[in-house]
């Protein structure tokens, strides 16, 4: 009985906190672009629940300030009397039952939302164990946050008590306590964020020294890190070794295409192989010269993601298409994941891309017109942003390349953003048309490039882009403005066909959904999210025509591409 009375009294005194907690937790569980793993969904629910509970304290404090400031305008409060024990228990049971009923009803709605999103991206629905996993994750997260908040409250009470015992007035003691709580909160955030970033750096620095399983030092002279190479194997970095030591050989390409093939050229410079981007770029050009890269039919300058990762399906797709008569040149500018690289040095990817492309272009331009390889550029995600930043705009890009393919470009990429904003009237933002597709086209599924029809002049620029990719749509403007990609139902063309109609724009909340969706944007099948494994073959085939592959060969290449291990790219 005492426990029930205590619980009822707590609910009565903290009903504002409870409402805020339920409101924020409910918002956290509204639909987003991609489905979330159940553990992650539970973590978000528990985190937002406890943040909402703390928001209640802030609102109550604001209410007290307003009451003191405008107290004369407020009606007089009647004296309160203690709630009888039985009434308290009854009241507590009613409130508790209401909370449980709401949790069950809203939980069923959340499951239906998630299963709708999962069906749209071709994933299996959540099963029984998934529900339990989400609930346990939410409870564990809530308990952890509750413990942290209680600790901060204890600091506040301790500081207030010490100040009172030393002669401070009650009001001053309260303010001292609040100040101590604020200092404790700030210190906690600084320590957690600092420790987290320090841990990320340490983890990725250690990973950069490792070699991925299946990445052996190449013996052929066409690869960096080989015995003939000036770029030593140990200095290429983890992802550089995966790039130089992986991919199809001439024999693999011949088996898949049924035609003769040569060994592809892959050159790379690691972060330690040069004092800066200019020196590393010079090494890459020397490697291209040594390996015969300027004698190939196609030469690609590729910008990796933050950790130095190059999407293996995209690179291999071009090598299969052109029978290995290709050269791919790249270099590392960081060993940390893209979000860390962008957060602390957003211009680094573009500076590295510019240095490499300019160095390659300078040497390429010296070759006789008839002896030059076709020069292409490529980048995924932060790599797409970095490589696009190497050029002054669309005209500059088309004048200095023979083809460009950019995958999953971030929202602030240029010229992507300008092209999106100046697209042809009536074309959707997730798959726009620009000047009838004469120079630039967008693709989400194989065949989208061709379906547009009309003339597609060369050089060609192609974007691989999905309506459900949070990396492409993460724009601060979403905080206060409804985005075009959520203009209305899918049936009326107000959003992409694989974006749930249940997803609504909520000021501030939708932006936070995009931030969290980025962490799981690769954990979906191809054609959705930030996964482009099913479109890279067709993408390269269209922006670089002339490969001569038959439909049967293209299907065989696509099958081979689907078997490639992408090495868990979410964290790269």
XYZ file of C-alpha atoms in Angstrom:
572
model
C 0.000 0.000 0.000
C 2.767 2.453 0.888
C 4.489 1.679 -2.395
C 1.311 2.416 -4.329
C 0.740 5.599 -2.336
C 4.296 6.724 -3.002
C 3.983 5.944 -6.687
C 0.685 7.806 -6.904
C 2.160 10.830 -5.168
C 5.147 10.789 -7.521
C 2.896 10.663 -10.578
C 0.755 13.467 -9.182
C 3.790 15.673 -8.568
C 5.478 14.864 -11.885
C 2.606 14.576 -14.345
C 4.129 17.270 -16.567
C 7.365 15.278 -16.750
C 5.432 12.145 -17.617
C 3.527 13.860 -20.427
C 6.746 15.290 -21.876
C 8.437 11.889 -21.647
C 5.598 10.130 -23.460
C 5.448 12.892 -26.082
C 9.158 12.740 -26.935
C 9.284 8.952 -26.879
C 6.273 8.883 -29.210
C 7.978 11.307 -31.593
C 11.136 9.194 -31.569
C 9.146 6.206 -32.813
C 7.418 7.924 -35.740
C 8.326 6.596 -39.217
C 11.520 7.634 -40.974
C 13.156 6.933 -44.342
C 14.680 3.552 -43.523
C 13.716 0.881 -40.982
C 15.713 0.717 -37.782
C 17.085 -2.388 -36.111
C 15.002 -3.202 -33.046
C 17.867 -2.631 -30.587
C 18.517 0.790 -32.103
C 14.821 1.664 -32.096
C 14.570 0.734 -28.419
C 17.649 2.802 -27.621
C 16.122 5.871 -29.280
C 12.812 5.380 -27.461
C 14.527 5.090 -24.067
C 16.776 8.080 -24.738
C 13.971 10.374 -25.891
C 11.764 9.195 -23.012
C 14.273 10.299 -20.400
C 15.103 13.515 -22.227
C 11.394 14.301 -22.245
C 11.164 13.633 -18.531
C 13.964 16.131 -17.928
C 12.250 18.613 -20.228
C 9.340 18.482 -17.815
C 11.537 19.903 -15.053
C 12.524 22.799 -17.322
C 8.888 23.538 -18.132
C 7.964 23.443 -14.455
C 10.778 25.860 -13.641
C 9.585 28.154 -16.433
C 6.077 27.953 -15.000
C 7.331 29.046 -11.596
C 9.140 32.015 -13.136
C 5.996 33.055 -15.023
C 3.918 32.616 -11.896
C 6.239 34.833 -9.882
C 6.370 37.442 -12.650
C 2.645 37.551 -13.369
C 1.340 36.210 -10.097
C -0.991 39.165 -9.630
C -2.739 38.223 -12.868
C -3.198 34.602 -11.907
C -6.174 33.378 -9.853
C -5.495 32.585 -6.230
C -4.791 28.919 -5.572
C -7.013 27.198 -3.096
C -5.347 25.460 -0.189
C -4.732 21.823 -0.954
C -5.515 18.998 1.380
C -3.712 15.678 1.588
C -5.087 13.073 -0.765
C -6.697 10.225 1.182
C -4.776 6.962 0.968
C -7.439 5.060 -0.931
C -7.969 7.938 -3.317
C -4.222 8.151 -3.919
C -4.020 4.450 -4.693
C -7.045 4.637 -6.979
C -5.625 7.664 -8.756
C -2.281 5.952 -9.185
C -3.884 2.817 -10.584
C -5.914 4.821 -13.081
C -2.872 6.787 -14.280
C -0.720 3.641 -14.386
C -3.351 1.748 -16.357
C -3.667 4.660 -18.755
C 0.089 4.731 -19.363
C 0.186 0.967 -19.952
C -2.788 1.132 -22.326
C -1.177 3.974 -24.241
C 2.132 2.125 -24.448
C 0.450 -1.013 -25.798
C -1.742 0.848 -28.290
C 1.000 3.139 -29.533
C 3.456 0.255 -29.593
C 1.152 -1.635 -31.954
C 0.999 1.452 -34.167
C 4.810 1.742 -34.146
C 5.148 -1.893 -35.200
C 2.728 -1.342 -38.082
C 4.721 1.738 -39.152
C 8.018 -0.099 -39.026
C 6.648 -3.068 -40.946
C 5.269 -0.706 -43.596
C 8.697 0.928 -43.970
C 10.363 -2.491 -44.040
C 8.005 -3.742 -46.754
C 8.708 -0.681 -48.907
C 12.457 -1.370 -48.792
C 11.961 -5.112 -49.326
C 12.803 -6.327 -45.817
C 11.070 -8.947 -43.666
C 8.605 -7.710 -40.999
C 9.501 -7.526 -37.312
C 8.827 -10.788 -35.457
C 8.025 -11.575 -31.813
C 11.626 -11.603 -30.523
C 12.108 -8.257 -32.230
C 9.409 -6.675 -30.059
C 11.044 -7.974 -26.908
C 14.474 -6.785 -28.031
C 13.166 -3.262 -28.593
C 11.444 -3.147 -25.194
C 14.508 -4.426 -23.343
C 16.733 -1.969 -25.186
C 14.400 0.903 -24.255
C 14.298 -0.155 -20.603
C 18.074 -0.499 -20.393
C 18.612 2.898 -22.023
C 16.003 4.528 -19.801
C 17.549 3.028 -16.673
C 21.007 4.254 -17.663
C 19.750 7.764 -18.381
C 17.722 7.778 -15.140
C 20.841 6.895 -13.185
C 22.777 9.714 -14.865
C 20.034 12.253 -14.168
C 19.740 11.121 -10.542
C 23.476 11.571 -10.161
C 23.258 15.136 -11.482
C 20.349 15.822 -9.111
C 22.430 14.523 -6.213
C 25.227 16.938 -7.154
C 22.720 19.776 -7.247
C 21.277 18.913 -3.829
C 24.728 18.470 -2.310
C 25.913 21.863 -3.554
C 22.738 23.535 -2.373
C 23.031 21.930 1.068
C 26.664 22.905 1.489
C 25.870 26.499 0.497
C 22.985 26.624 2.985
C 25.112 25.323 5.842
C 27.693 27.997 5.092
C 25.201 30.797 5.498
C 23.762 31.292 2.030
C 20.135 32.335 1.810
C 17.650 29.681 0.629
C 17.306 31.395 -2.749
C 21.077 31.699 -3.187
C 21.529 28.075 -2.138
C 19.024 26.987 -4.790
C 20.848 28.940 -7.484
C 24.186 27.509 -6.377
C 22.705 24.032 -6.603
C 21.361 24.704 -10.077
C 24.725 26.075 -11.159
C 26.465 22.975 -9.843
C 24.002 20.776 -11.718
C 24.613 22.723 -14.923
C 28.384 22.450 -14.490
C 28.061 18.710 -13.861
C 25.935 18.331 -17.004
C 28.379 20.291 -19.158
C 31.340 18.350 -17.791
C 29.539 15.082 -18.438
C 28.782 16.051 -22.045
C 32.346 17.251 -22.628
C 33.804 14.092 -21.097
C 31.452 11.759 -22.985
C 31.855 13.524 -26.339
C 35.601 13.966 -25.887
C 36.070 10.381 -24.778
C 33.862 9.184 -27.623
C 35.767 11.100 -30.284
C 39.056 10.056 -28.735
C 37.922 6.443 -28.772
C 36.834 6.742 -32.418
C 40.210 8.161 -33.369
C 42.074 5.464 -31.458
C 39.909 2.684 -32.877
C 40.237 3.841 -36.480
C 43.923 4.588 -36.141
C 44.372 1.017 -34.966
C 42.134 -0.291 -37.758
C 44.152 1.645 -40.321
C 47.229 -0.359 -39.343
C 45.385 -3.648 -39.845
C 44.790 -5.590 -43.042
C 41.336 -6.810 -43.936
C 40.823 -10.518 -44.349
C 41.245 -11.451 -47.994
C 43.501 -8.483 -48.791
C 46.871 -9.954 -49.686
C 49.858 -8.062 -51.027
C 49.602 -8.078 -54.833
C 52.306 -9.709 -56.932
C 51.328 -8.107 -60.242
C 53.057 -4.861 -61.200
C 49.761 -3.117 -62.010
C 48.940 -2.669 -58.308
C 50.314 -0.310 -55.690
C 51.940 -2.198 -52.838
C 53.402 -4.802 -55.174
C 57.160 -5.526 -55.093
C 57.593 -3.231 -58.112
C 55.664 -0.358 -56.527
C 57.134 2.779 -54.927
C 54.052 2.909 -52.677
C 54.918 0.388 -49.977
C 52.253 -2.101 -48.962
C 52.423 -1.291 -45.239
C 51.909 2.429 -45.912
C 48.698 2.123 -47.932
C 46.425 1.997 -44.896
C 43.717 -0.557 -44.200
C 41.374 0.527 -46.975
C 44.207 1.189 -49.419
C 45.418 -2.377 -48.931
C 41.860 -3.654 -49.433
C 41.659 -1.687 -52.693
C 45.107 -2.569 -54.064
C 44.990 -6.170 -52.882
C 41.373 -6.853 -53.840
C 39.166 -6.747 -56.891
C 38.983 -9.062 -59.886
C 42.044 -10.347 -61.707
C 42.259 -10.743 -65.482
C 41.348 -14.390 -65.017
C 38.265 -13.545 -62.915
C 37.110 -10.997 -65.479
C 37.549 -13.474 -68.322
C 35.572 -16.159 -66.475
C 32.664 -13.783 -65.832
C 32.527 -12.149 -69.279
C 33.709 -15.023 -71.422
C 36.148 -12.714 -73.199
C 39.828 -11.858 -73.058
C 40.924 -9.530 -70.255
C 44.017 -7.830 -68.871
C 45.071 -7.063 -65.306
C 43.393 -3.847 -64.106
C 45.592 -1.034 -62.810
C 44.879 0.076 -59.230
C 47.115 2.722 -57.686
C 46.767 4.313 -54.266
C 48.693 6.431 -51.773
C 48.141 6.059 -48.045
C 47.983 8.864 -45.505
C 51.566 8.243 -44.394
C 52.965 8.267 -47.937
C 53.586 11.979 -48.273
C 53.697 15.093 -46.117
C 50.520 16.493 -47.711
C 47.953 16.066 -50.444
C 50.230 17.466 -53.162
C 53.020 15.033 -52.380
C 50.642 12.082 -52.186
C 49.081 13.108 -55.501
C 52.521 13.207 -57.080
C 53.178 9.659 -55.861
C 49.892 8.465 -57.376
C 50.820 9.949 -60.771
C 54.203 8.246 -60.584
C 52.431 4.979 -59.794
C 50.152 5.455 -62.805
C 53.175 6.006 -65.031
C 54.936 2.949 -63.657
C 51.901 0.654 -63.901
C 50.868 1.784 -67.378
C 47.693 3.535 -66.231
C 47.933 6.218 -68.906
C 47.939 3.508 -71.592
C 44.555 2.069 -70.602
C 41.239 2.707 -72.310
C 39.641 4.226 -69.207
C 41.356 6.130 -66.376
C 39.271 6.856 -63.258
C 40.224 9.335 -60.540
C 38.264 8.274 -57.455
C 37.818 9.958 -54.073
C 37.334 7.577 -51.121
C 35.175 8.069 -48.037
C 36.636 9.459 -44.821
C 38.409 6.271 -43.817
C 39.964 5.799 -47.258
C 37.328 3.254 -48.339
C 36.492 2.824 -52.020
C 33.227 0.994 -52.706
C 34.487 -2.302 -54.175
C 31.393 -2.984 -56.275
C 31.689 0.318 -58.130
C 35.380 -0.124 -58.954
C 35.029 -3.765 -59.973
C 31.964 -3.022 -62.134
C 34.000 -0.774 -64.435
C 36.835 -3.305 -64.589
C 34.435 -6.064 -65.651
C 32.794 -3.797 -68.229
C 36.080 -2.922 -69.923
C 37.852 -6.249 -69.584
C 40.391 -4.896 -67.104
C 41.602 -2.260 -69.581
C 41.162 0.351 -66.864
C 43.199 2.268 -64.307
C 41.802 3.591 -61.017
C 43.760 6.167 -59.024
C 42.945 7.267 -55.498
C 44.537 8.409 -52.255
C 43.702 8.605 -48.570
C 43.051 11.895 -46.761
C 41.916 10.535 -43.368
C 41.588 7.274 -41.467
C 38.425 8.227 -39.564
C 34.818 7.643 -40.688
C 33.238 10.185 -43.010
C 31.092 11.907 -40.394
C 34.162 12.623 -38.235
C 36.198 13.822 -41.215
C 33.380 16.106 -42.329
C 32.688 17.412 -38.820
C 36.249 18.542 -38.115
C 37.572 19.368 -41.588
C 34.738 19.650 -44.128
C 37.068 20.923 -46.877
C 39.616 18.116 -46.571
C 37.919 15.747 -49.027
C 37.648 18.463 -51.677
C 41.251 19.618 -51.142
C 42.521 16.055 -51.527
C 40.346 15.445 -54.604
C 41.470 18.663 -56.236
C 45.145 17.910 -55.676
C 44.833 14.411 -57.117
C 42.654 15.283 -60.095
C 44.798 18.294 -61.050
C 47.974 16.201 -60.868
C 46.493 13.424 -63.010
C 44.879 15.860 -65.428
C 48.124 17.762 -65.930
C 49.942 14.601 -66.992
C 46.961 13.315 -69.016
C 46.708 16.618 -70.940
C 50.344 16.237 -72.055
C 49.501 13.055 -73.969
C 48.622 13.201 -77.673
C 44.868 13.387 -78.304
C 44.732 9.966 -79.908
C 46.719 8.275 -77.140
C 44.852 9.511 -74.092
C 42.628 7.220 -72.014
C 39.044 8.315 -71.423
C 39.215 10.292 -68.183
C 36.434 9.708 -65.623
C 35.827 10.734 -62.006
C 33.958 8.901 -59.265
C 32.997 9.323 -55.619
C 30.587 7.874 -53.061
C 29.008 9.915 -50.263
C 31.710 12.206 -48.812
C 33.875 11.082 -51.730
C 31.172 12.333 -54.137
C 31.115 15.674 -52.371
C 34.898 15.911 -52.384
C 35.359 15.076 -56.060
C 32.587 17.457 -57.157
C 34.334 20.150 -55.112
C 37.342 19.785 -57.414
C 35.485 21.635 -60.155
C 34.142 25.169 -60.499
C 30.788 23.880 -61.712
C 29.061 21.686 -64.282
C 30.732 23.302 -67.283
C 34.198 22.883 -65.759
C 33.513 19.240 -64.908
C 32.259 18.393 -68.398
C 35.107 20.250 -70.095
C 37.830 18.362 -68.215
C 36.400 14.832 -68.029
C 34.879 12.238 -70.345
C 32.461 10.931 -67.717
C 31.507 11.315 -64.065
C 29.565 9.030 -61.736
C 28.637 10.215 -58.235
C 26.830 7.990 -55.751
C 24.700 9.121 -52.811
C 25.874 12.766 -52.800
C 25.389 14.659 -49.500
C 22.931 17.540 -49.424
C 25.538 20.327 -49.585
C 27.428 18.903 -52.592
C 28.034 21.212 -55.544
C 27.116 21.263 -58.396
C 24.584 18.622 -57.319
C 22.608 21.036 -55.153
C 22.376 23.714 -57.856
C 21.311 21.134 -60.434
C 18.594 19.889 -58.076
C 17.298 23.401 -57.417
C 17.254 24.359 -61.123
C 15.793 21.085 -62.394
C 13.115 21.002 -65.074
C 9.663 21.981 -63.855
C 7.502 19.029 -62.862
C 10.347 16.584 -62.213
C 10.554 15.215 -58.644
C 13.421 16.210 -56.393
C 14.410 12.595 -55.715
C 14.776 11.853 -59.455
C 15.010 15.184 -61.254
C 15.462 16.027 -64.902
C 17.862 18.795 -65.839
C 17.619 20.347 -69.313
C 15.892 17.220 -70.664
C 18.846 15.077 -69.599
C 21.223 16.353 -72.275
C 24.279 16.362 -69.978
C 23.172 15.109 -66.545
C 20.890 12.277 -65.452
C 19.776 10.631 -62.209
C 19.219 6.958 -61.536
C 17.719 5.004 -58.639
C 17.014 1.679 -60.348
C 18.727 0.051 -63.333
C 17.412 1.541 -66.563
C 16.441 4.966 -65.183
C 19.134 6.653 -67.276
C 17.781 5.170 -70.507
C 14.095 5.564 -69.654
C 14.396 9.338 -69.798
C 14.919 9.109 -73.555
C 16.182 11.909 -75.746
C 19.787 12.768 -76.479
C 22.405 12.269 -73.767
C 25.503 13.975 -75.019
C 29.050 13.063 -74.092
C 30.751 13.811 -71.742
C 28.103 12.523 -69.341
C 27.451 13.135 -65.664
C 25.389 10.553 -63.785
C 24.078 10.586 -60.221
C 22.988 7.443 -58.391
C 20.391 8.619 -55.894
C 17.620 7.072 -53.788
C 14.509 8.705 -52.356
C 15.206 6.901 -49.060
C 18.856 7.956 -48.649
C 19.134 10.119 -45.487
C 22.669 11.204 -46.393
C 21.359 12.933 -49.508
C 18.483 14.690 -47.702
C 20.222 15.715 -44.450
C 19.867 19.488 -44.775
C 19.573 21.910 -41.804
C 16.664 23.587 -43.618
C 14.567 20.506 -42.757
C 14.538 21.704 -39.136
C 12.075 24.503 -39.904
C 10.861 23.798 -43.437
C 8.959 20.911 -44.991
C 11.256 19.277 -47.570
C 10.141 18.709 -51.141
C 10.726 14.973 -50.800
C 7.852 14.888 -48.256
C 5.435 17.091 -50.191
C 2.569 14.591 -50.238
C 1.549 10.927 -50.695
C 3.528 8.700 -53.019
C 0.463 8.016 -55.179
C 0.191 11.711 -56.102
C 3.929 12.098 -56.681
C 4.605 13.866 -53.402
C 7.375 11.457 -52.379
C 9.359 8.495 -53.653
C 7.517 5.205 -54.111
C 9.557 3.559 -51.324
C 8.997 6.377 -48.780
C 6.219 5.566 -46.331
C 3.070 7.708 -46.545
C 2.990 7.495 -42.742
C 6.147 9.594 -42.512
C 5.275 13.186 -41.673
C 7.409 16.284 -41.495
C 7.742 17.360 -37.856
C 9.793 20.516 -37.178
C 13.134 19.567 -35.644
C 12.190 15.912 -35.251
C 12.490 14.987 -38.941
C 16.014 16.388 -39.018
C 16.966 14.275 -35.992
C 15.425 11.252 -37.716
C 17.710 11.853 -40.704
C 20.742 12.068 -38.404
C 19.942 8.722 -36.795
C 18.897 7.135 -40.105
C 22.380 7.826 -41.492
C 23.779 5.282 -39.032
C 21.680 2.480 -40.561
C 21.372 3.753 -44.140
C 23.486 0.890 -45.541
C 21.583 -1.826 -43.649
C 18.917 -2.123 -46.346
C 18.759 -4.019 -49.648
C 20.070 -2.391 -52.852
C 17.818 0.223 -54.497
C 17.129 1.799 -51.109
C 18.870 3.905 -48.493
C 22.599 4.374 -49.111
C 23.015 1.002 -50.842
C 23.717 1.187 -54.593
C 25.043 -2.283 -55.382
C 22.378 -2.970 -57.989
C 22.885 0.183 -60.074
C 26.653 0.663 -60.397
C 27.010 -1.675 -63.376
C 24.253 0.064 -65.324
C 25.538 3.429 -64.080
C 29.011 2.935 -65.509
C 27.646 1.281 -68.654
C 25.601 4.406 -69.415
C 28.011 7.210 -68.518
C 30.860 5.403 -70.294
C 29.291 3.751 -73.365
C 31.418 1.796 -75.808
C 32.155 -1.234 -73.637
C 30.474 -3.570 -76.133
C 29.010 -5.934 -73.525
C 25.943 -7.962 -74.480
C 22.878 -8.193 -72.193
C 23.990 -11.683 -71.161
C 27.449 -10.413 -70.238
C 25.959 -7.486 -68.292
C 23.781 -9.919 -66.349
C 26.817 -12.082 -65.592
C 28.760 -9.030 -64.412
C 25.854 -7.955 -62.186
C 25.742 -11.415 -60.645
C 29.475 -11.239 -59.893
C 29.106 -7.764 -58.379
C 26.411 -8.962 -55.990
C 28.830 -11.516 -54.502
C 31.386 -8.889 -53.453
C 31.941 -8.343 -49.743
C 31.691 -4.585 -49.091
C 33.327 -4.898 -45.638
C 30.551 -3.357 -43.490
C 30.668 0.119 -45.071
C 28.308 1.767 -42.534
C 31.208 2.845 -40.365
C 33.618 3.900 -43.125
